[in-house]
XYZ file of C-alpha atoms in Angstrom:
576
model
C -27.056 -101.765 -13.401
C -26.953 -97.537 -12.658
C -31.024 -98.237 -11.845
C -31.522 -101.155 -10.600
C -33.446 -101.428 -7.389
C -35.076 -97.749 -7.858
C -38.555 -97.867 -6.488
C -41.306 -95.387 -6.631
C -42.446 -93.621 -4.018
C -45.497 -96.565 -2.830
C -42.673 -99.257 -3.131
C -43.462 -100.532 -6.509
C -40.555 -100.857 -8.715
C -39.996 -99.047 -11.664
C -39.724 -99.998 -15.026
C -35.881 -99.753 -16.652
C -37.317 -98.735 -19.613
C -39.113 -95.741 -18.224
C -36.805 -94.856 -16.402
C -33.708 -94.225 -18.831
C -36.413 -92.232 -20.753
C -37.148 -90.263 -18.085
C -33.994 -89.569 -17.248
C -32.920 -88.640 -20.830
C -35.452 -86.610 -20.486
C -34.315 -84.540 -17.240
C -30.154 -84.516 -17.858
C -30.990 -81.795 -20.965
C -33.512 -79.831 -18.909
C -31.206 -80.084 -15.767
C -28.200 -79.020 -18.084
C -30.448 -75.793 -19.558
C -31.138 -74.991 -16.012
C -27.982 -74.809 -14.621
C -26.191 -72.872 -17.734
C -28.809 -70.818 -16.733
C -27.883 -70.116 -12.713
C -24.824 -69.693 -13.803
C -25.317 -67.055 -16.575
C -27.716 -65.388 -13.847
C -24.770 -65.895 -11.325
C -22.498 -64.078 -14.078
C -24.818 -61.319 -14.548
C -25.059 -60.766 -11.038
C -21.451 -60.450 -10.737
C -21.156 -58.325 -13.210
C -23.924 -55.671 -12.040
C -22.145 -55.791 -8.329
C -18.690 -55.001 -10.036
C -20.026 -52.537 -11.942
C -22.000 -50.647 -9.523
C -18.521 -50.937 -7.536
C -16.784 -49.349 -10.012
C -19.630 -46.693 -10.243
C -19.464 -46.073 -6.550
C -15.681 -46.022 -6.398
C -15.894 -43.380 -9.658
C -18.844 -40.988 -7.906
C -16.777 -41.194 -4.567
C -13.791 -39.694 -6.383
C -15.723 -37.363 -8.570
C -17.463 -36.040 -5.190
C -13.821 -35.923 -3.348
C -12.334 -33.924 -6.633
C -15.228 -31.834 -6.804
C -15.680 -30.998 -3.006
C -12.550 -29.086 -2.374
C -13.389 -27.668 -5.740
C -17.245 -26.706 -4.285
C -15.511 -25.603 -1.024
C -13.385 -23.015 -3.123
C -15.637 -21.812 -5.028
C -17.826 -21.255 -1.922
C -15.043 -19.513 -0.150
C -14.259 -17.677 -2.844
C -18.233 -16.175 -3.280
C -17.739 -15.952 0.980
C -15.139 -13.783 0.640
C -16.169 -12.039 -2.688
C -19.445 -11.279 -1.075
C -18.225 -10.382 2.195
C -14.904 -8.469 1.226
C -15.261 -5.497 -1.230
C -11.399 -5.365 -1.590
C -11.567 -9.404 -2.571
C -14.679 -9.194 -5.191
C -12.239 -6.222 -6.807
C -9.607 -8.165 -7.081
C -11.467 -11.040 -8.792
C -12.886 -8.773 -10.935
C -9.715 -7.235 -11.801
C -8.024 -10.377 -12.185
C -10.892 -12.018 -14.429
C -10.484 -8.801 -16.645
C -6.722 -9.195 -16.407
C -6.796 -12.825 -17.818
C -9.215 -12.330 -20.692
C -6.554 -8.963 -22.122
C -3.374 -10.418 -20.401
C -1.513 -11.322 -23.889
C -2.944 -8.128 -25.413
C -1.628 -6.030 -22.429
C 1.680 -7.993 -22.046
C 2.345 -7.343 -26.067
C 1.314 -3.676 -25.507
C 4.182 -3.248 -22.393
C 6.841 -5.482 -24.617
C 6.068 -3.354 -27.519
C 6.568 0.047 -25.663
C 9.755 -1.218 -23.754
C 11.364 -2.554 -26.908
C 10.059 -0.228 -29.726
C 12.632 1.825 -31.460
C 12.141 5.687 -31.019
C 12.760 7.544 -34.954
C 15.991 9.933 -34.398
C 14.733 13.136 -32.861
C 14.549 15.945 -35.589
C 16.274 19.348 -35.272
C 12.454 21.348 -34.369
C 12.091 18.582 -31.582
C 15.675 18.985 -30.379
C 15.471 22.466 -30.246
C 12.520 22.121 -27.370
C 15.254 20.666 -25.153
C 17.164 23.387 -24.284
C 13.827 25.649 -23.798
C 12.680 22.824 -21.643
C 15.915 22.572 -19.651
C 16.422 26.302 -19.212
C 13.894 27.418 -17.389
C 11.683 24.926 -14.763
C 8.255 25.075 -12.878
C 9.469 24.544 -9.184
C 6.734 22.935 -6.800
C 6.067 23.719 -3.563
C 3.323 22.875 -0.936
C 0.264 25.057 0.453
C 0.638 25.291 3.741
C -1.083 26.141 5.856
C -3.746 23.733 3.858
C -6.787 26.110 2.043
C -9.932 25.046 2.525
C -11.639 25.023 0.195
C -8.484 23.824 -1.876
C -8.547 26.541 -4.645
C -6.674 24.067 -7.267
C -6.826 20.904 -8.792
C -2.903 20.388 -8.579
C -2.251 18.577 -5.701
C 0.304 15.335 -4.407
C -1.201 12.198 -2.691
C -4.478 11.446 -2.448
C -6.796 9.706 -5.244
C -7.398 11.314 -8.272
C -9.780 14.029 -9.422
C -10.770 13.046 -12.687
C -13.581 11.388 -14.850
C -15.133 8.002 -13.911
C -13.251 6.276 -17.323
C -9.765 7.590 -16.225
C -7.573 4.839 -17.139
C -5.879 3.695 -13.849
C -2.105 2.333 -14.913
C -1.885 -1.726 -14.465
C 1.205 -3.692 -14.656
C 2.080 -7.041 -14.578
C 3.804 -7.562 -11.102
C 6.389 -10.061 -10.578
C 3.600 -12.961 -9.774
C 2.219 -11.920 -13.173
C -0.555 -10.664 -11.830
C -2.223 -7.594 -13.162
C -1.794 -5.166 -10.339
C -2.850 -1.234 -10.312
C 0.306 1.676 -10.022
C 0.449 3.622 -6.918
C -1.498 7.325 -7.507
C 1.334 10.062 -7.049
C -0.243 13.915 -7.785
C -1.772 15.715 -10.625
C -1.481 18.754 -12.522
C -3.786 21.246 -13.620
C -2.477 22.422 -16.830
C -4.835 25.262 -17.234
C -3.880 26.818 -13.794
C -0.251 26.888 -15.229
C 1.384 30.563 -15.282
C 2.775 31.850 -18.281
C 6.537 31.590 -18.300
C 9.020 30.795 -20.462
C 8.616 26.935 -21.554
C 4.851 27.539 -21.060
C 4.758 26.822 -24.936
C 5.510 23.061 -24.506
C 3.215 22.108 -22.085
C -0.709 21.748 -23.008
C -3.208 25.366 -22.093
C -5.579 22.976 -20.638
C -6.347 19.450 -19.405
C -4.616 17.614 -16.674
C -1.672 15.153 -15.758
C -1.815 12.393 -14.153
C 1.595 10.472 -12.659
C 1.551 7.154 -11.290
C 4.578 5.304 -9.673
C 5.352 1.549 -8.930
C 5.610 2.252 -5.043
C 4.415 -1.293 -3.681
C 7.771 -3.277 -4.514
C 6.266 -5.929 -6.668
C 7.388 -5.042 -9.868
C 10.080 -5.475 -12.229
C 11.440 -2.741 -15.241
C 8.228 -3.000 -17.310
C 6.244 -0.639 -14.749
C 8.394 2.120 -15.691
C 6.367 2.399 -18.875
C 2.897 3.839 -19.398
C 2.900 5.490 -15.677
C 1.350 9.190 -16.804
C -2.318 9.701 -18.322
C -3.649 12.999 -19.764
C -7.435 14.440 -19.887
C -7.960 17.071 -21.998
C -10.360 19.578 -21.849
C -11.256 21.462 -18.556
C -13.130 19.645 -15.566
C -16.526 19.009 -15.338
C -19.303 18.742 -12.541
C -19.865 15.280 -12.918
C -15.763 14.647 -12.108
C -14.810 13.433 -8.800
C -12.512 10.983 -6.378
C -11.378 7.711 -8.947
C -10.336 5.021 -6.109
C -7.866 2.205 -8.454
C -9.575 -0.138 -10.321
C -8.526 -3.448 -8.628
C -6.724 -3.846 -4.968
C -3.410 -2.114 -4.292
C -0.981 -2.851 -2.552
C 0.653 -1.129 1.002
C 3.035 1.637 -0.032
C 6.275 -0.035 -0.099
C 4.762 -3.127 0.774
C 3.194 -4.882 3.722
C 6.632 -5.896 5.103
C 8.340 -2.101 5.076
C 5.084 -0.540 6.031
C 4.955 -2.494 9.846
C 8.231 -0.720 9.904
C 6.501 2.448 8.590
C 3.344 2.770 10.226
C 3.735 0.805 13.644
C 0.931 1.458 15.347
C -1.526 -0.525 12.976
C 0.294 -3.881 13.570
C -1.953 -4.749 16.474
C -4.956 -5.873 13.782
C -5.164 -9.300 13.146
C -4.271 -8.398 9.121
C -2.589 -5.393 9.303
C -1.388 -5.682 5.445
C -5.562 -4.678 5.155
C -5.401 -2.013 6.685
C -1.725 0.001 5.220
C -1.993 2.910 4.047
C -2.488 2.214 0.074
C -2.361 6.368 -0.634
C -0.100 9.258 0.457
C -1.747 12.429 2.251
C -3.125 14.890 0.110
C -1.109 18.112 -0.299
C -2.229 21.111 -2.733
C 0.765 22.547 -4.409
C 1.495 25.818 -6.691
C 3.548 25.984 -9.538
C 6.052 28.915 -10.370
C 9.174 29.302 -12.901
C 12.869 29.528 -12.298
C 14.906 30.613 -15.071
C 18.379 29.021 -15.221
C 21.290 31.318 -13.790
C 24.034 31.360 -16.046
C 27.542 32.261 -15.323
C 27.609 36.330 -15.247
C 29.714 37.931 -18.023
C 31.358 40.783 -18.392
C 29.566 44.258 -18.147
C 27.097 42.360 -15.760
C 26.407 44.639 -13.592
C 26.904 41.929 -10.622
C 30.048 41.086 -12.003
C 32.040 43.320 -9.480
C 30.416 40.904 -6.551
C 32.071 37.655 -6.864
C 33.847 35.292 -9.029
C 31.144 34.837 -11.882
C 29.526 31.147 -10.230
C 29.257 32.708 -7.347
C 27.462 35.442 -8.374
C 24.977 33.100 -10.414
C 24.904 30.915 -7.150
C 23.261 33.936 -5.829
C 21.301 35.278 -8.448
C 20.087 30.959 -8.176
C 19.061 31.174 -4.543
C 17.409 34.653 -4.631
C 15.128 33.065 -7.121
C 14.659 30.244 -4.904
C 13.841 32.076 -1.788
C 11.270 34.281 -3.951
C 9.085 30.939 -4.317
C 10.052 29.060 -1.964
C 10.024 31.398 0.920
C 12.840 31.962 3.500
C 14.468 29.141 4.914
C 12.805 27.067 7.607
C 14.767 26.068 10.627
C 14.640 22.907 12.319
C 11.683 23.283 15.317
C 11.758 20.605 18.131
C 8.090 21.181 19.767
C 6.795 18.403 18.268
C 9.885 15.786 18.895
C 10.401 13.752 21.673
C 14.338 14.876 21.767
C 15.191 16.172 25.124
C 11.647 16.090 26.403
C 11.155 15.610 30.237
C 10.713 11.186 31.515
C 10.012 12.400 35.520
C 6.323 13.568 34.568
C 4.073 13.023 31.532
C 4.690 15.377 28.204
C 1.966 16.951 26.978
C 3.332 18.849 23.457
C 1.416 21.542 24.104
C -1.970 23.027 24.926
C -4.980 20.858 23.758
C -3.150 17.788 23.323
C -4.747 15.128 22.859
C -6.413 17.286 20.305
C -8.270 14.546 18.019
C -9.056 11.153 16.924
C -6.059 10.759 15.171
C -4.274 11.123 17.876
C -5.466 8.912 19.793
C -5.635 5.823 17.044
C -1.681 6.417 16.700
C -1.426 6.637 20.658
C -3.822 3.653 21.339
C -2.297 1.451 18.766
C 1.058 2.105 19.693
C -0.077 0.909 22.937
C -2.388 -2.334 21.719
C 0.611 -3.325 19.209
C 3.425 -3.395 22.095
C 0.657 -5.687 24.490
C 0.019 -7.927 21.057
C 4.192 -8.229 20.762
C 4.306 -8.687 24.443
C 1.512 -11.731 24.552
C 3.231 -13.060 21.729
C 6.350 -13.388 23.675
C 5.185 -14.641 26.326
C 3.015 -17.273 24.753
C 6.283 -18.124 22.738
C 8.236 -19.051 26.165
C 5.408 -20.428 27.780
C 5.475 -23.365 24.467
C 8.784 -24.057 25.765
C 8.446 -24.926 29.646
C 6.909 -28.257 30.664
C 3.141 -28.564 31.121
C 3.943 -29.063 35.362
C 1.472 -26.374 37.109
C 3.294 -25.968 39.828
C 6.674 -24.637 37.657
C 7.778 -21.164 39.262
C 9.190 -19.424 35.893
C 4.894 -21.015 33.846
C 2.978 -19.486 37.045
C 4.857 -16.153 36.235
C 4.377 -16.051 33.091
C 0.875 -16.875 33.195
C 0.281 -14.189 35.342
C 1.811 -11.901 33.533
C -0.335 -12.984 30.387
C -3.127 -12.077 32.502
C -2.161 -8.913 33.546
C -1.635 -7.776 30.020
C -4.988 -9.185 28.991
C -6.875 -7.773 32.360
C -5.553 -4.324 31.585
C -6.879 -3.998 28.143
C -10.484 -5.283 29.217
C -10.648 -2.663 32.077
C -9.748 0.172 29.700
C -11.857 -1.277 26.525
C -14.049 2.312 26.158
C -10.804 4.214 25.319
C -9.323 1.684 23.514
C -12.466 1.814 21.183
C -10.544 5.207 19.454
C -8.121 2.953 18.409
C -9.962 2.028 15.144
C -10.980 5.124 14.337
C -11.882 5.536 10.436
C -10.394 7.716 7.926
C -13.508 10.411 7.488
C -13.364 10.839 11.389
C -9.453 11.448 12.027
C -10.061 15.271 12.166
C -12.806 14.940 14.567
C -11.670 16.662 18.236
C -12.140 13.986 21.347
C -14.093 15.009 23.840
C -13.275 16.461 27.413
C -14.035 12.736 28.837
C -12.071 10.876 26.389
C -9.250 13.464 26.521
C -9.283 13.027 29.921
C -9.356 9.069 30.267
C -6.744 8.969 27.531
C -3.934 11.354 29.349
C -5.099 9.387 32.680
C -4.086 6.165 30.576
C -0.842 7.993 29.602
C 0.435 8.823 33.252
C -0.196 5.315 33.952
C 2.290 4.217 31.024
C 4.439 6.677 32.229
C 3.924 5.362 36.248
C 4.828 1.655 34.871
C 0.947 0.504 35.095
C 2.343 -2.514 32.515
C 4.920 -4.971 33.861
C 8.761 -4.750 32.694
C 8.676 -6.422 29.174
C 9.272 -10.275 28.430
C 10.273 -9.413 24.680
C 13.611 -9.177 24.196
C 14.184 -5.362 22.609
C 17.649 -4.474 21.168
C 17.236 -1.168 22.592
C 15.967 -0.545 26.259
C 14.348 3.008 24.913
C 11.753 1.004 22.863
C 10.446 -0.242 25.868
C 7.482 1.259 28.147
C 8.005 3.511 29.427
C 11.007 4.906 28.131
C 9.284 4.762 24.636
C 6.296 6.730 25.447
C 7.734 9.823 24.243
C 8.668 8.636 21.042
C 4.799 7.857 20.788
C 3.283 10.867 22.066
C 5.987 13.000 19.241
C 4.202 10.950 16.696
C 1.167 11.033 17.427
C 1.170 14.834 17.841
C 2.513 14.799 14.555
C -0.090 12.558 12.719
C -2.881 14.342 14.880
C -1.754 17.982 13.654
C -1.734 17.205 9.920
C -4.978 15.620 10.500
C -6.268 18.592 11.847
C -5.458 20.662 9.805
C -6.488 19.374 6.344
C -10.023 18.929 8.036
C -11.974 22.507 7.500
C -13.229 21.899 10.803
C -9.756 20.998 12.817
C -7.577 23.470 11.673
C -8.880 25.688 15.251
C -7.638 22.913 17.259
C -4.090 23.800 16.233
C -2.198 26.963 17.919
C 0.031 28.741 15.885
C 3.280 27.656 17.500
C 2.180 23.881 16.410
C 1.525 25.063 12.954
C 5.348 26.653 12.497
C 6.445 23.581 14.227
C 5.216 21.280 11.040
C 6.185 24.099 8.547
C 9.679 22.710 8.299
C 7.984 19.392 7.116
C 6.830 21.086 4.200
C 9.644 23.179 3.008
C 11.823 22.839 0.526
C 14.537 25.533 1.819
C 16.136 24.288 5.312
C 17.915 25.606 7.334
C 21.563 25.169 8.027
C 22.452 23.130 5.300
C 20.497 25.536 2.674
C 22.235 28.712 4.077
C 25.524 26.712 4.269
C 25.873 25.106 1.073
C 22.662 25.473 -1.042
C 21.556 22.133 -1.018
C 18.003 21.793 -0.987
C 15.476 18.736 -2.749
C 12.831 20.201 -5.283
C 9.808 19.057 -7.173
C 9.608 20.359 -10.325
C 8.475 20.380 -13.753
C 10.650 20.778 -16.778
C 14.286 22.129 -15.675
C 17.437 20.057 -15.439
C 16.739 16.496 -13.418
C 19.488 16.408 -10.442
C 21.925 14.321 -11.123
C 22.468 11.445 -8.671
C 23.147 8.287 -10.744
C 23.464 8.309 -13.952
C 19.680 8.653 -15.495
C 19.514 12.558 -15.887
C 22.997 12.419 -18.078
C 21.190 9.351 -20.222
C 18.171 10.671 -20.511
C 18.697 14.546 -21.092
C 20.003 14.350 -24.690
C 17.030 12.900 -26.028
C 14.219 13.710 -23.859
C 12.614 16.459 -21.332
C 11.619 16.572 -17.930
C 8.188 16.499 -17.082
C 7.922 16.069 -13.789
C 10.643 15.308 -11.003
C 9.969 13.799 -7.441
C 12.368 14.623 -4.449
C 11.896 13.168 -0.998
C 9.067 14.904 1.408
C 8.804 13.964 4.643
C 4.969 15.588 5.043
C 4.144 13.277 1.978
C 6.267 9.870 3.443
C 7.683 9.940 0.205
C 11.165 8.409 1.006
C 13.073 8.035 -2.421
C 15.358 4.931 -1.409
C 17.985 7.203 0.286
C 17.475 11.312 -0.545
C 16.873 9.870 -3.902
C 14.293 10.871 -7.161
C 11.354 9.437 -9.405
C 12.252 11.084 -12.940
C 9.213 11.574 -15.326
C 10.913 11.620 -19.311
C 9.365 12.050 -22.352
C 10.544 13.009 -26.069
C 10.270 16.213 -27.152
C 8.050 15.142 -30.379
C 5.979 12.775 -28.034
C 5.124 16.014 -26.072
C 4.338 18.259 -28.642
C 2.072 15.289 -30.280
C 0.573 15.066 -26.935
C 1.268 10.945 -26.225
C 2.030 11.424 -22.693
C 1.532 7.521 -22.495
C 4.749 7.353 -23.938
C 6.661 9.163 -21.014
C 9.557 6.509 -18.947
C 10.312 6.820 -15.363
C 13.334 6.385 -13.758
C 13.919 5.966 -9.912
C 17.686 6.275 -8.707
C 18.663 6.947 -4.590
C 22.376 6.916 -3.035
């Protein structure tokens, strides 16, 4: 019945028969085909899903692995670009591969358990402590310098001196701040000259950035035997240190320099070098009976004496206090000029001009700050002033941008004298500070005398200051200094001053060996068991501060000494 009627295609009909063969014929072939379309239709499928699946798998492989490229290309950028940066990868990739090693080493040294001193090592403390090797600067500076003892600075020393490096508190491996060295060899004899080395030299590091914890008290002193050779010179730190006292005390420290975009760069990382000389004290004991002095006092008063006879003998006589240099009392009604010469060199003027470029940079600031606040209207009174104040500031750097050049002048050119022009263009810019050529400031100041120009002074002491020292520890400077300037800065570098040493003795001393002063309790913990090797005071010619009048304490054993394991020497740091 299904076929009836079919016909073929001329109109003849066709026969059943055929026709259920035929068909019985196509319904397998039709059945192979379309298992077939749809297999292909399957296959198809499954390509598209997983080329999807590819596609979604390279796109997150290229997002994970672009900000990965784009890091790693920074990273050469900067490396490449930035000396400071490729030594601190450098550092750091040396760091990681010895970190456990140098972590166990530290551990070790804090925690190891020191063998009972014996009687001939205990017998060195009392030498040590009886007699000391008091410090005191050169100055004026020598040139050439005719020792290789000297504070601040880098070290002289051979190229494999082994620069401390401590784990700061980010556990990163991060190099000691350089404090001073001693020749040994230059020593003079004296009575604890036994304990300390004939030759070789001393080098003492500190942990003066504020980053780390108790562990950089250890390992903070390396020694070189031997006598120096021709092929030693200036060892800069291994890896990138940080600002002395760290980037945020150091704005605080060294204003003038916050005007660069990074100023942390740019901190001082070292403390200005200073040649010193060496020379022994014996202890003053209590006079006795049949002392001849005895008839002159009650018997600590007479050693009091006998102590600061022996002091002035090294020391020199007291220094008093010499106000030529600060800006105390100095005239406002006309421009201050220290004294003849001034501005004498380049150092003077960076300090000056970036003084200057740091109060327009806080100024802009402010008044960029205030400006965020108001409403976008033009025509608002309180934006139009404002704006026009930002332009004044901005108009009266580009019109003085040749003298303003001397603000970043480089280290190696500090000492160099200015010129008659730019002396001349820079005291012209200085009477127009002084004439109130910059508008009242916007910034709110606690106190009105840090504002121009009532704070000009107070730059121009500084900056004669900084330009004098400069000048003088460059061989070619020193004749741009008159006398009167040079006594002026004397009282930076001495350790007896005037009233306080005439009044009651008192008086802060570097030294070797001796007894540590006492201002905590470190020098009572330490003095049983160990000697001092070196003692820091606060110097205000070095910027070394000490917390408040306080002391970095260099200790080692008396067998660790005489072994010669200077490694093994601990500092302590204590300030009121």
């Amino acid at each position: 019945m299904l076929v009836a009627g079919v016909e073929t295609w001329n109109g003849a009909m066709i026969e059943p028969l055929l026709l259920r063969r035929t068909l019985l014929l196509l319904i397998p072939i039709g059945g192979i085909g379309l298992a077939f379309l749809r297999a292909r239709r399957s296959l198809r499928k499954a390509r598209a899903k997983r080329e999807a699946a590819d596609t979604r798998e390279n796109a997150r492989a290229a997002g994970q692995a672009r900000p990965a490229a784009d890091l790693a290309r920074r990273r050469t950028k900067a490396a490449g670009g930035d000396a400071a940066a490729k030594m601190v990868a450098e550092s750091q990739a040396q760091a990681k591969r010895s970190d456990g090693a140098h972590r166990a080493k530290i551990r070790a040294h804090v925690e190891r358990k020191a063998p009972p001193t014996s009687d001939a090592a205990r017998a060195a403390i009392p030498l040590a402590s009886r007699a000391c090797l008091a410090i005191r600067h050169v100055f004026p500076p020598r040139h050439p310098q005719r020792t290789m003892s000297f504070f601040g600075g880098v070290p002289l020393a051979p190229d494999d001196l082994d620069w401390p490096m401590i784990h700061n508190r980010k556990g990163l491996l991060e190099p000691l701040t350089f404090m001073g060295q001693v020749d040994l060899g230059a020593l003079p004899d004296g009575p604890a000259r036994s304990l300390l080395p004939a030759h070789g030299y001393l080098y003492f590091f500190a942990p003066m950035s504020g980053n780390f914890d108790g562990d950089a008290s250890h390992f903070v002193v390396r020694y070189v035997e031997g006598k120096a050779r021709k092929d030693w010179g200036p060892q800069h730190n291994p890896g990138f240190l940080e600002p002395i006292d760290g980037a945020e005390n150091a704005r605080y420290r060294y204003p003038w320099l916050t005007w660069h975009d990074k100023p942390e760069k740019v901190y001082p990382r070292f403390y200005p070098r200073i040649e010193i000389e060496l020379g022994w004290l014996e202890d003053v004991a209590e006079v006795e009976e049949g002392d001849p002095d005895a008839g002159d006092g009650f018997p600590w008063e007479v050693a009091k004496q006998r102590r600061r006879q022996q002091l002035v003998a090294f020391h020199g006589a007291p220094v008093s206090w010499n106000d030529a240099l600060s800006a105390h009392g100095k005239p406002t009604d006309r421009l201050w000029i220290p004294f003849e010469g001034f501005p004498t060199n380049r150092r003077t003027a960076e300090v000056l001009l970036g003084y200057l470029k740091s109060y327009i940079k806080e100024e802009t600031i402010g008044i960029k700050a205030r400006l965020d606040t108001l409403p976008a209207r033009s025509e608002d009174p309180e934006r139009s002033r404002l704006s026009a104040l930002l332009e004044r500031y901005t108009q009266f750097e580009k019109d003085r941008w040749r003298i303003f050049q001397l603000a970043t002048t480089g280290e190696a050119q500090r000492g160099k004298a200015l010129d008659e022009n730019q002396r001349t263009e820079l005291l012209a810019l200085l009477e127009e500070l002084r004439a109130g050529a910059l508008p009242e400031g916007v910034l709110e100041r606690h106190y009105m005398h840090k504002r121009l120009p009532m704070v000009l002074n107070e730059w121009i002491a500084r900056a004669a200051v900084e330009g004098a020292e400069s000048a003088l520890a460059d061989p070619d400077g020193i004749a741009q200094m008159p006398d009167a300037v040079v006594e002026a800065l004397r009282y930076r570098h001495s350790v007896l001053r005037d009233p306080d040493f005439s009044k009651n003795g008192s008086y802060a001393q570097h030294q070797m060996l001796g007894r540590g002063v006492a201002i905590q309790d470190a020098a009572e913990l330490m003095a049983p068991e160990h000697i001092l090797l070196l003692q820091l005071r606060w110097d205000n010619a070095l910027d070394w501060h000490m917390g408040d009048a306080g002391a970095a304490q260099y200790w080692i054993r008396p067998a660790d000494l005489a072994a010669r394991r200077f490694e093994n020497t601990v500092l302590t740091f204590e300030s009121h």
